[in-house]
mmCIF file of C-alpha atoms and ligand atoms in Angstrom:
data_model
loop_
_atom_site.group_PDB
_atom_site.id
_atom_site.type_symbol
_atom_site.label_atom_id
_atom_site.label_comp_id
_atom_site.label_asym_id
_atom_site.label_seq_id
_atom_site.Cartn_x
_atom_site.Cartn_y
_atom_site.Cartn_z
ATOM 1 C CA MET A 1 27.876 -9.853 16.974
ATOM 2 C CA GLY A 2 24.410 -8.277 17.233
ATOM 3 C CA LEU A 3 21.135 -9.365 15.833
ATOM 4 C CA LEU A 4 20.999 -10.352 12.148
ATOM 5 C CA ARG A 5 17.531 -10.092 10.674
ATOM 6 C CA ARG A 6 16.499 -11.355 7.236
ATOM 7 C CA VAL A 7 14.362 -9.163 4.978
ATOM 8 C CA LEU A 8 12.962 -9.736 1.500
ATOM 9 C CA ILE A 9 12.621 -6.766 -0.864
ATOM 10 C CA ILE A 10 10.085 -7.185 -3.659
ATOM 11 C CA GLY A 11 10.731 -4.820 -6.585
ATOM 12 C CA THR A 12 7.753 -3.786 -8.693
ATOM 13 C CA GLY A 13 9.214 -0.733 -10.493
ATOM 14 C CA GLY A 14 8.189 2.899 -10.018
ATOM 15 C CA THR A 15 10.378 5.962 -9.865
ATOM 16 C CA ILE A 16 12.811 4.430 -7.384
ATOM 17 C CA ALA A 17 13.893 1.935 -10.079
ATOM 18 C CA SER A 18 13.534 4.288 -13.046
ATOM 19 C CA GLU A 19 16.103 5.419 -15.585
ATOM 20 C CA PRO A 20 15.874 8.389 -17.907
ATOM 21 C CA THR A 21 14.743 7.363 -21.408
ATOM 22 C CA PRO A 22 13.932 9.539 -24.450
ATOM 23 C CA GLY A 23 10.251 9.170 -23.464
ATOM 24 C CA GLY A 24 10.758 10.202 -19.816
ATOM 25 C CA TYR A 25 11.544 8.168 -16.691
ATOM 26 C CA ALA A 26 10.750 4.487 -17.092
ATOM 27 C CA PRO A 27 11.111 1.686 -14.544
ATOM 28 C CA LEU A 28 13.495 -0.404 -16.686
ATOM 29 C CA ARG A 29 14.173 -3.845 -15.348
ATOM 30 C CA ASN A 30 17.900 -4.434 -15.410
ATOM 31 C CA ASP A 31 20.588 -5.149 -12.863
ATOM 32 C CA ALA A 32 21.829 -1.519 -12.716
ATOM 33 C CA PHE A 33 19.359 -1.091 -9.872
ATOM 34 C CA PHE A 34 20.966 -3.889 -7.865
ATOM 35 C CA ARG A 35 24.477 -2.707 -8.761
ATOM 36 C CA ARG A 36 23.716 0.769 -7.419
ATOM 37 C CA ILE A 37 22.466 -0.625 -4.139
ATOM 38 C CA ARG A 38 25.441 -2.964 -3.870
ATOM 39 C CA GLN A 39 27.779 0.057 -4.178
ATOM 40 C CA HIS A 40 26.017 2.113 -1.526
ATOM 41 C CA PRO A 41 27.979 1.755 1.727
ATOM 42 C CA GLN A 42 24.984 2.469 3.958
ATOM 43 C CA LEU A 43 22.960 -0.274 2.284
ATOM 44 C CA SER A 44 25.628 -2.827 1.536
ATOM 45 C CA ASP A 45 28.587 -3.408 3.815
ATOM 46 C CA PRO A 46 31.711 -3.711 1.610
ATOM 47 C CA ASP A 47 33.468 -5.980 4.149
ATOM 48 C CA SER A 48 30.653 -8.474 4.188
ATOM 49 C CA LEU A 49 30.597 -8.524 0.364
ATOM 50 C CA SER A 50 34.289 -9.312 0.039
ATOM 51 C CA SER A 51 34.336 -11.852 2.870
ATOM 52 C CA ARG A 52 31.411 -13.713 1.261
ATOM 53 C CA SER A 53 32.803 -13.773 -2.253
ATOM 54 C CA GLY A 54 36.386 -14.319 -1.057
ATOM 55 C CA THR A 55 37.489 -11.664 -3.571
ATOM 56 C CA ALA A 56 38.077 -7.926 -3.541
ATOM 57 C CA THR A 57 35.035 -5.707 -2.918
ATOM 58 C CA PRO A 58 32.920 -5.755 -6.099
ATOM 59 C CA THR A 59 32.877 -2.664 -8.272
ATOM 60 C CA PHE A 60 29.820 -1.374 -10.118
ATOM 61 C CA SER A 61 30.709 -3.521 -13.154
ATOM 62 C CA SER A 62 31.514 -6.751 -11.260
ATOM 63 C CA PRO A 63 29.306 -9.634 -12.414
ATOM 64 C CA VAL A 64 25.924 -10.211 -10.792
ATOM 65 C CA GLU A 65 24.686 -13.764 -10.493
ATOM 66 C CA THR A 66 20.918 -13.786 -10.474
ATOM 67 C CA VAL A 67 18.626 -16.716 -9.763
ATOM 68 C CA PRO A 68 15.372 -17.107 -11.704
ATOM 69 C CA VAL A 69 12.411 -17.669 -9.375
ATOM 70 C CA GLY A 70 9.549 -18.514 -11.707
ATOM 71 C CA LYS A 71 9.286 -15.476 -13.955
ATOM 72 C CA ASN A 72 10.952 -13.283 -11.340
ATOM 73 C CA ILE A 73 14.633 -12.759 -10.556
ATOM 74 C CA ARG A 74 16.405 -12.948 -7.236
ATOM 75 C CA TYR A 75 19.610 -10.970 -6.741
ATOM 76 C CA PRO A 76 22.483 -12.041 -4.469
ATOM 77 C CA THR A 77 22.237 -11.493 -0.732
ATOM 78 C CA LEU A 78 23.390 -8.139 0.635
ATOM 79 C CA ARG A 79 24.005 -7.120 4.208
ATOM 80 C CA THR A 80 23.715 -3.665 5.761
ATOM 81 C CA PRO A 81 26.340 -2.274 8.081
ATOM 82 C CA VAL A 82 25.385 -2.060 11.745
ATOM 83 C CA LEU A 83 22.077 -0.178 12.062
ATOM 84 C CA ASP A 84 21.764 0.435 15.783
ATOM 85 C CA GLU A 85 23.658 0.636 19.037
ATOM 86 C CA HIS A 86 23.051 -3.069 19.686
ATOM 87 C CA GLY A 87 24.885 -4.084 16.527
ATOM 88 C CA ALA A 88 21.759 -5.090 14.564
ATOM 89 C CA ARG A 89 22.227 -5.654 10.838
ATOM 90 C CA VAL A 90 19.867 -6.668 8.088
ATOM 91 C CA GLU A 91 20.635 -9.328 5.512
ATOM 92 C CA TYR A 92 18.388 -9.018 2.504
ATOM 93 C CA GLU A 93 17.580 -10.223 -0.958
ATOM 94 C CA ILE A 94 15.876 -8.344 -3.774
ATOM 95 C CA LEU A 95 13.248 -10.270 -5.717
ATOM 96 C CA ASP A 96 12.371 -8.359 -8.858
ATOM 97 C CA LEU A 97 9.015 -8.997 -10.511
ATOM 98 C CA ASP A 98 9.251 -10.072 -14.133
ATOM 99 C CA ARG A 99 7.708 -6.786 -15.263
ATOM 100 C CA HIS A 100 8.696 -3.473 -13.763
ATOM 101 C CA LEU A 101 5.728 -1.144 -13.867
ATOM 102 C CA ASP A 102 4.945 2.476 -13.478
ATOM 103 C CA SER A 103 2.566 2.096 -10.545
ATOM 104 C CA SER A 104 -0.272 3.662 -12.524
ATOM 105 C CA GLU A 105 -0.353 0.332 -14.439
ATOM 106 C CA MET A 106 -0.918 -1.746 -11.281
ATOM 107 C CA THR A 107 -4.068 -3.873 -11.194
ATOM 108 C CA PRO A 108 -5.518 -6.416 -8.756
ATOM 109 C CA ALA A 109 -3.563 -9.077 -10.694
ATOM 110 C CA GLU A 110 -0.303 -7.476 -9.497
ATOM 111 C CA TYR A 111 -1.612 -7.329 -5.929
ATOM 112 C CA ASN A 112 -2.311 -11.058 -6.145
ATOM 113 C CA ILE A 113 1.275 -11.693 -7.299
ATOM 114 C CA ILE A 114 2.758 -9.591 -4.481
ATOM 115 C CA ALA A 115 0.521 -11.271 -1.888
ATOM 116 C CA SER A 116 1.462 -14.761 -3.109
ATOM 117 C CA LEU A 117 5.170 -13.906 -2.941
ATOM 118 C CA LEU A 118 4.732 -12.658 0.609
ATOM 119 C CA GLU A 119 2.888 -15.812 1.547
ATOM 120 C CA GLU A 120 5.441 -18.138 -0.100
ATOM 121 C CA ASN A 121 8.349 -16.401 1.632
ATOM 122 C CA TRP A 122 6.619 -15.749 4.950
ATOM 123 C CA ASP A 123 8.629 -18.184 7.053
ATOM 124 C CA LEU A 124 11.979 -17.355 5.451
ATOM 125 C CA TYR A 125 12.186 -13.689 6.411
ATOM 126 C CA GLU A 126 11.526 -11.551 9.446
ATOM 127 C CA GLY A 127 10.241 -8.605 7.467
ATOM 128 C CA PHE A 128 9.340 -7.450 3.968
ATOM 129 C CA VAL A 129 9.830 -4.324 1.866
ATOM 130 C CA ILE A 130 7.780 -3.671 -1.255
ATOM 131 C CA LEU A 131 9.246 -1.145 -3.681
ATOM 132 C CA SER A 132 6.503 0.618 -5.590
ATOM 133 C CA GLY A 133 5.847 3.702 -7.645
ATOM 134 C CA THR A 134 4.402 6.392 -5.449
ATOM 135 C CA ASP A 135 1.314 7.097 -7.567
ATOM 136 C CA THR A 136 -0.581 4.044 -6.359
ATOM 137 C CA LEU A 137 1.605 3.122 -3.397
ATOM 138 C CA ALA A 138 -1.173 3.993 -0.945
ATOM 139 C CA TYR A 139 -3.545 1.665 -2.829
ATOM 140 C CA THR A 140 -1.017 -1.177 -2.595
ATOM 141 C CA ALA A 141 -0.565 -0.498 1.111
ATOM 142 C CA SER A 142 -4.327 -0.414 1.679
ATOM 143 C CA ILE A 143 -4.899 -3.659 -0.206
ATOM 144 C CA LEU A 144 -2.114 -5.453 1.660
ATOM 145 C CA SER A 145 -3.582 -4.191 4.948
ATOM 146 C CA PHE A 146 -6.783 -6.113 4.197
ATOM 147 C CA LEU A 147 -5.042 -9.213 2.858
ATOM 148 C CA PHE A 148 -2.620 -9.348 5.809
ATOM 149 C CA THR A 149 -4.549 -8.215 8.878
ATOM 150 C CA ASN A 150 -2.447 -8.387 12.081
ATOM 151 C CA PRO A 151 0.450 -9.923 10.174
ATOM 152 C CA GLY A 152 2.893 -10.343 13.110
ATOM 153 C CA LYS A 153 5.711 -9.210 10.801
ATOM 154 C CA PRO A 154 6.373 -5.852 9.162
ATOM 155 C CA ILE A 155 5.385 -5.394 5.525
ATOM 156 C CA THR A 156 6.719 -1.976 4.572
ATOM 157 C CA ILE A 157 6.065 -0.221 1.297
ATOM 158 C CA THR A 158 8.309 2.485 -0.041
ATOM 159 C CA GLY A 159 9.419 4.267 -3.202
ATOM 160 C CA ALA A 160 10.983 7.565 -4.193
ATOM 161 C CA GLN A 161 10.251 10.905 -5.773
ATOM 162 C CA ILE A 162 13.643 10.904 -7.560
ATOM 163 C CA PRO A 163 15.071 7.669 -9.007
ATOM 164 C CA LEU A 164 18.138 6.032 -7.443
ATOM 165 C CA SER A 165 19.781 6.549 -10.841
ATOM 166 C CA GLN A 166 19.586 10.357 -10.449
ATOM 167 C CA PRO A 167 21.278 12.926 -8.192
ATOM 168 C CA ARG A 168 19.503 13.834 -4.932
ATOM 169 C CA SER A 169 17.443 10.656 -4.872
ATOM 170 C CA ASP A 170 15.318 10.317 -1.764
ATOM 171 C CA GLY A 171 15.172 6.588 -2.516
ATOM 172 C CA TRP A 172 18.381 5.886 -0.558
ATOM 173 C CA THR A 173 16.937 7.149 2.698
ATOM 174 C CA ASN A 174 13.568 5.527 2.104
ATOM 175 C CA LEU A 175 15.237 2.201 1.401
ATOM 176 C CA LEU A 176 17.514 2.364 4.415
ATOM 177 C CA ASP A 177 14.638 3.389 6.697
ATOM 178 C CA SER A 178 12.505 0.565 5.291
ATOM 179 C CA LEU A 179 15.185 -2.037 5.958
ATOM 180 C CA TYR A 180 15.552 -0.678 9.470
ATOM 181 C CA VAL A 181 11.795 -0.800 10.105
ATOM 182 C CA ALA A 182 11.305 -4.203 8.456
ATOM 183 C CA GLY A 183 14.369 -5.731 10.086
ATOM 184 C CA VAL A 184 15.082 -4.072 13.373
ATOM 185 C CA LEU A 185 12.205 -2.112 14.916
ATOM 186 C CA PRO A 186 9.794 -3.916 17.250
ATOM 187 C CA TYR A 187 6.885 -3.272 14.905
ATOM 188 C CA ALA A 188 4.603 -5.493 12.838
ATOM 189 C CA GLY A 189 1.992 -4.356 10.360
ATOM 190 C CA VAL A 190 1.537 -2.949 6.908
ATOM 191 C CA GLY A 191 3.205 0.456 6.874
ATOM 192 C CA ILE A 192 4.324 3.050 4.360
ATOM 193 C CA VAL A 193 7.873 4.225 5.010
ATOM 194 C CA PHE A 194 8.564 7.597 3.452
ATOM 195 C CA HIS A 195 10.646 10.639 4.306
ATOM 196 C CA HIS A 196 11.605 9.429 7.783
ATOM 197 C CA GLN A 197 8.081 8.479 8.795
ATOM 198 C CA VAL A 198 6.061 5.303 8.999
ATOM 199 C CA PHE A 199 2.371 5.578 8.203
ATOM 200 C CA HIS A 200 -0.487 3.210 8.833
ATOM 201 C CA GLY A 201 -0.814 1.526 5.404
ATOM 202 C CA CYS A 202 -4.587 1.791 5.059
ATOM 203 C CA ARG A 203 -4.817 5.410 6.263
ATOM 204 C CA ALA A 204 -2.386 7.065 3.899
ATOM 205 C CA THR A 205 -2.731 9.060 0.734
ATOM 206 C CA LYS A 206 -0.231 10.640 -1.651
ATOM 207 C CA THR A 207 -0.433 14.395 -1.173
ATOM 208 C CA SER A 208 2.330 15.716 -3.449
ATOM 209 C CA PRO A 209 4.210 14.682 -6.581
ATOM 210 C CA ASN A 210 6.910 17.220 -5.668
ATOM 211 C CA LEU A 211 7.543 17.223 -1.932
ATOM 212 C CA PHE A 212 9.798 14.589 -0.434
ATOM 213 C CA ASN A 213 7.229 14.132 2.320
ATOM 214 C CA ALA A 214 4.746 12.887 -0.260
ATOM 215 C CA PHE A 215 2.440 10.878 2.034
ATOM 216 C CA GLN A 216 0.126 11.774 4.859
ATOM 217 C CA THR A 217 -2.497 10.073 6.964
ATOM 218 C CA PRO A 218 -5.089 12.876 7.169
ATOM 219 C CA CYS A 219 -7.127 11.391 10.018
ATOM 220 C CA VAL A 220 -4.480 9.781 12.253
ATOM 221 C CA PRO A 221 -0.925 10.692 13.291
ATOM 222 C CA PRO A 222 2.083 8.906 11.748
ATOM 223 C CA LEU A 223 2.919 5.613 13.463
ATOM 224 C CA ILE A 224 6.648 6.248 13.805
ATOM 225 C CA ASN A 225 8.910 9.281 13.362
ATOM 226 C CA LEU A 226 12.422 8.288 12.385
ATOM 227 C CA ASN A 227 14.248 11.390 13.561
ATOM 228 C CA VAL A 228 17.459 11.568 15.610
ATOM 229 C CA LYS A 229 15.238 10.193 18.327
ATOM 230 C CA ILE A 230 12.805 7.584 17.129
ATOM 231 C CA THR A 231 9.357 8.273 18.506
ATOM 232 C CA HIS A 232 6.215 6.297 18.027
ATOM 233 C CA GLN A 233 2.653 5.921 19.169
ATOM 234 C CA SER A 234 2.475 4.423 22.610
ATOM 235 C CA ARG A 235 1.232 1.072 21.323
ATOM 236 C CA LEU A 236 2.844 -0.254 18.150
ATOM 237 C CA PRO A 237 1.563 -3.600 16.872
ATOM 238 C CA PRO A 238 4.160 -6.108 18.143
ATOM 239 C CA ARG A 239 5.978 -8.781 16.137
ATOM 240 C CA SER A 240 4.675 -12.258 16.793
ATOM 241 C CA SER A 241 5.150 -15.774 15.554
ATOM 242 C CA ALA A 242 1.578 -15.981 14.376
ATOM 243 C CA LEU A 243 0.782 -18.512 11.681
ATOM 244 C CA PRO A 244 1.297 -17.351 8.107
ATOM 245 C CA PRO A 245 -1.725 -15.434 6.918
ATOM 246 C CA ARG A 246 -4.100 -17.161 4.563
ATOM 247 C CA ILE A 247 -4.721 -14.751 1.758
ATOM 248 C CA ILE A 248 -7.666 -14.688 -0.594
ATOM 249 C CA PRO A 249 -7.249 -14.034 -4.318
ATOM 250 C CA LEU A 250 -8.620 -10.670 -5.373
ATOM 251 C CA ALA A 251 -11.125 -10.512 -8.202
ATOM 252 C CA THR A 252 -9.339 -9.414 -11.357
ATOM 253 C CA SER A 253 -12.384 -8.450 -13.419
ATOM 254 C CA PRO A 254 -13.582 -4.874 -12.831
ATOM 255 C CA THR A 255 -15.701 -5.044 -9.678
ATOM 256 C CA VAL A 256 -15.327 -1.657 -7.982
ATOM 257 C CA ILE A 257 -16.163 1.561 -9.766
ATOM 258 C CA SER A 258 -15.624 5.037 -8.477
ATOM 259 C CA ALA A 259 -17.584 8.196 -9.239
ATOM 260 C CA SER A 260 -16.792 11.716 -8.124
ATOM 261 C CA ILE A 261 -19.815 13.907 -7.518
ATOM 262 C CA HIS A 262 -19.656 17.280 -9.268
ATOM 263 C CA PRO A 263 -22.122 20.065 -9.941
ATOM 264 C CA GLY A 264 -24.635 18.997 -12.557
ATOM 265 C CA ILE A 265 -24.071 15.234 -12.215
ATOM 266 C CA THR A 266 -27.188 13.190 -12.946
ATOM 267 C CA GLY A 267 -28.530 9.732 -12.236
ATOM 268 C CA THR A 268 -28.281 8.953 -15.948
ATOM 269 C CA LEU A 269 -24.538 9.571 -15.883
ATOM 270 C CA LEU A 270 -24.088 7.380 -12.811
ATOM 271 C CA ALA A 271 -26.331 4.603 -14.105
ATOM 272 C CA ALA A 272 -24.480 4.573 -17.440
ATOM 273 C CA GLN A 273 -21.228 3.993 -15.602
ATOM 274 C CA ILE A 274 -22.670 1.199 -13.431
ATOM 275 C CA ASP A 275 -24.562 -0.494 -16.283
ATOM 276 C CA ALA A 276 -21.476 -0.470 -18.516
ATOM 277 C CA VAL A 277 -19.687 -2.859 -16.148
ATOM 278 C CA PRO A 278 -21.638 -6.119 -15.818
ATOM 279 C CA THR A 279 -19.158 -7.425 -13.196
ATOM 280 C CA CYS A 280 -19.603 -4.325 -11.005
ATOM 281 C CA ARG A 281 -20.187 -5.307 -7.347
ATOM 282 C CA ALA A 282 -19.423 -2.022 -5.581
ATOM 283 C CA VAL A 283 -19.554 1.725 -6.181
ATOM 284 C CA ILE A 284 -17.599 4.437 -4.357
ATOM 285 C CA LEU A 285 -19.266 7.833 -4.428
ATOM 286 C CA SER A 286 -16.861 10.633 -3.559
ATOM 287 C CA ALA A 287 -19.380 13.156 -2.291
ATOM 288 C CA TYR A 288 -19.192 16.703 -0.976
ATOM 289 C CA GLY A 289 -18.272 17.614 2.589
ATOM 290 C CA SER A 290 -19.808 15.315 5.177
ATOM 291 C CA GLY A 291 -21.263 13.002 2.509
ATOM 292 C CA ASN A 292 -23.715 15.122 0.536
ATOM 293 C CA LEU A 293 -24.856 14.894 -3.053
ATOM 294 C CA PRO A 294 -27.881 16.173 -4.987
ATOM 295 C CA ILE A 295 -31.048 14.292 -4.073
ATOM 296 C CA SER A 296 -33.539 16.275 -6.179
ATOM 297 C CA GLU A 297 -36.010 14.516 -8.526
ATOM 298 C CA GLU A 298 -34.444 16.297 -11.538
ATOM 299 C CA ALA A 299 -30.959 15.021 -10.726
ATOM 300 C CA GLY A 300 -32.354 11.472 -10.548
ATOM 301 C CA ILE A 301 -29.381 10.215 -8.547
ATOM 302 C CA LEU A 302 -31.341 8.541 -5.758
ATOM 303 C CA GLY A 303 -33.226 6.400 -8.290
ATOM 304 C CA ALA A 304 -29.971 5.231 -9.898
ATOM 305 C CA LEU A 305 -28.463 4.382 -6.509
ATOM 306 C CA ARG A 306 -31.593 2.594 -5.304
ATOM 307 C CA LYS A 307 -31.461 0.436 -8.435
ATOM 308 C CA ALA A 308 -27.814 -0.410 -7.779
ATOM 309 C CA VAL A 309 -28.506 -1.405 -4.149
ATOM 310 C CA ASP A 310 -31.459 -3.546 -5.328
ATOM 311 C CA LYS A 311 -29.015 -5.371 -7.630
ATOM 312 C CA GLU A 312 -26.870 -6.151 -4.551
ATOM 313 C CA ILE A 313 -24.168 -3.678 -5.488
ATOM 314 C CA LEU A 314 -22.495 -2.164 -2.428
ATOM 315 C CA VAL A 315 -22.803 1.612 -2.680
ATOM 316 C CA VAL A 316 -20.659 3.620 -0.285
ATOM 317 C CA VAL A 317 -20.189 7.298 0.211
ATOM 318 C CA ILE A 318 -16.883 8.907 1.158
ATOM 319 C CA SER A 319 -15.911 12.564 1.374
ATOM 320 C CA GLN A 320 -13.979 14.542 -1.234
ATOM 321 C CA CYS A 321 -12.449 16.650 1.527
ATOM 322 C CA PRO A 322 -8.702 16.188 2.074
ATOM 323 C CA ILE A 323 -9.505 15.377 5.723
ATOM 324 C CA PRO A 324 -12.491 13.103 5.109
ATOM 325 C CA ASN A 325 -15.352 12.299 7.424
ATOM 326 C CA VAL A 326 -18.882 11.289 6.536
ATOM 327 C CA TYR A 327 -21.452 12.630 8.979
ATOM 328 C CA PRO A 328 -25.045 12.703 7.756
ATOM 329 C CA LEU A 329 -25.785 16.130 9.196
ATOM 330 C CA TYR A 330 -27.872 17.263 6.256
ATOM 331 C CA THR A 331 -30.991 15.871 4.621
ATOM 332 C CA GLN A 332 -28.907 14.813 1.618
ATOM 333 C CA GLY A 333 -26.629 12.560 3.637
ATOM 334 C CA ARG A 334 -29.447 11.060 5.712
ATOM 335 C CA THR A 335 -31.552 10.259 2.659
ATOM 336 C CA LEU A 336 -28.630 8.340 1.184
ATOM 337 C CA LEU A 337 -28.334 6.169 4.276
ATOM 338 C CA GLU A 338 -32.080 5.506 4.205
ATOM 339 C CA ILE A 339 -31.852 3.923 0.750
ATOM 340 C CA GLY A 340 -29.038 1.568 1.789
ATOM 341 C CA VAL A 341 -25.989 3.620 0.799
ATOM 342 C CA LEU A 342 -23.259 2.945 3.352
ATOM 343 C CA PRO A 343 -21.237 5.670 5.120
ATOM 344 C CA GLY A 344 -17.486 5.543 4.550
ATOM 345 C CA TYR A 345 -16.689 7.464 7.770
ATOM 346 C CA ASP A 346 -13.108 8.756 7.472
ATOM 347 C CA LEU A 347 -11.929 6.275 4.843
ATOM 348 C CA THR A 348 -9.519 7.560 2.234
ATOM 349 C CA HIS A 349 -10.401 6.741 -1.344
ATOM 350 C CA GLU A 350 -7.543 4.239 -1.373
ATOM 351 C CA ALA A 351 -8.839 2.427 1.703
ATOM 352 C CA ALA A 352 -12.446 2.466 0.477
ATOM 353 C CA PHE A 353 -11.341 0.916 -2.810
ATOM 354 C CA ALA A 354 -9.221 -1.700 -1.036
ATOM 355 C CA LYS A 355 -11.939 -2.621 1.441
ATOM 356 C CA LEU A 356 -14.551 -3.015 -1.271
ATOM 357 C CA LEU A 357 -12.246 -5.038 -3.516
ATOM 358 C CA TRP A 358 -11.438 -7.310 -0.582
ATOM 359 C CA LEU A 359 -15.109 -7.655 0.405
ATOM 360 C CA VAL A 360 -16.380 -8.452 -3.083
ATOM 361 C CA SER A 361 -13.522 -10.930 -3.624
ATOM 362 C CA ARG A 362 -14.563 -12.957 -0.571
ATOM 363 C CA LYS A 363 -16.770 -15.736 -1.829
ATOM 364 C CA ASP A 364 -17.747 -16.757 1.715
ATOM 365 C CA LEU A 365 -19.790 -13.581 2.287
ATOM 366 C CA THR A 366 -23.373 -12.757 1.336
ATOM 367 C CA PHE A 367 -24.336 -9.261 0.236
ATOM 368 C CA LYS A 368 -25.700 -8.603 3.720
ATOM 369 C CA ASN A 369 -22.459 -9.815 5.353
ATOM 370 C CA ARG A 370 -20.517 -7.472 3.079
ATOM 371 C CA GLN A 371 -22.750 -4.536 3.981
ATOM 372 C CA GLU A 372 -22.263 -5.262 7.682
ATOM 373 C CA LEU A 373 -18.528 -5.799 7.462
ATOM 374 C CA PHE A 374 -18.074 -2.615 5.483
ATOM 375 C CA GLN A 375 -19.293 -0.649 8.496
ATOM 376 C CA ILE A 376 -16.887 -2.266 10.963
ATOM 377 C CA PRO A 377 -13.157 -1.410 11.062
ATOM 378 C CA VAL A 378 -11.254 -4.515 9.969
ATOM 379 C CA THR A 379 -7.632 -3.443 9.918
ATOM 380 C CA GLY A 380 -7.673 0.015 11.505
ATOM 381 C CA GLU A 381 -8.777 1.614 8.238
ATOM 382 C CA MET A 382 -11.408 3.926 9.756
ATOM 383 C CA SER A 383 -12.827 5.377 12.959
ATOM 384 C CA VAL A 384 -16.562 5.009 13.413
ATOM 385 C CA GLU A 385 -16.893 6.846 16.728
ATOM 386 C CA GLY A 386 -18.882 10.017 16.299
ATOM 387 C CA GLY A 387 -19.322 9.253 12.615
ATOM 388 C CA ALA A 388 -22.461 8.376 10.731
ATOM 389 C CA ARG A 389 -23.491 5.638 13.125
ATOM 390 C CA GLY A 390 -23.529 7.840 16.182
ATOM 391 C CA LEU A 391 -26.142 10.184 14.762
HETATM 392 N N1 LIG B 1 4.701 7.455 -11.954
HETATM 393 C C1 LIG B 1 5.555 6.947 -10.907
HETATM 394 C C2 LIG B 1 4.923 5.659 -10.387
HETATM 395 O O1 LIG B 1 4.028 5.716 -9.597
HETATM 396 C C3 LIG B 1 5.686 7.960 -9.835
HETATM 397 C C4 LIG B 1 6.595 7.550 -8.681
HETATM 398 O O2 LIG B 1 6.994 6.431 -8.513
HETATM 399 O O3 LIG B 1 6.920 8.455 -7.881
HETATM 400 O O4 LIG B 1 5.324 4.599 -10.775
#
């Protein structure tokens, strides 16, 4: 008998768990999701099911005995068939959050719940899979990358473009690949598993609501390609028996605001947005090209930003370009840096948001510490070489 690895799946909703309703797909929370997985021979070995229950292989309508875990529900243990030539299998449980959400409803409060569940179950499993809607999946992955730096175990995040309840669902493959990565591969870290690839969690962005390969990491190659041959970067972060991570609770009041620069934007518009949120501690400016925005007197943007920095609000500039990189080549970009606006290098919007939320949630840091830490890669989220610093 080969290796048997234990994996916990945390279900949060999203398309993968959705059913058609008169109002469109909705991530209903019922046991049909578990029943479908239990019937799928690549995800649930029928022999192991019948030998455990001592009865015939369950059918779709066989009873499901769930266990309440706080407000959440745990489904019975399932076991995959053999997943590799060494006989490795994965035994796993699905823990469904009490509310299934479309991922556009996710907030820092949900990230805190997911992080606490990971922490509570850390010693019981060798790997974790988070099921999420794809719309904000890259945000979830980025946030978890900051909460669990160098985790020593895999935390994979996946979802689907077509629900498991519908024909041609890509969720089956994504789920199987995730169990394989979380349970079997010699890899540890926060990674997005989608369409036969594993991406660095804090480098990814959703690039299509239609294509099955919906995620990309614009500035770095994928970590792992799960083709007939599995190929990966020469150095994957290894599994280790490191101590469980100590997570910090994320601030749940609105702390990070985001503004996209567009022609005609003024300082008044920006200031109105910042002033409307008394708990604001950070601002992301999605600027043009290499980090440019209007700096003329008439636009009045510099004044608004200077005021924000004086109030100890972190102001950072990232690029609107699909392959981002902030280089202050032009007067506009340089002037921003001079007034204390920080360069976001090649951060995606998702990673910039996650980093700022994590920084402003850390009570042990002063404003100056936060400014400094923002400019240093913490969890592989950005490359600073040749970026704004080098100029
Ligand atoms: N709206 C869905 C969600 O993010 C989209 C998806 O899951 O693909 O929850």
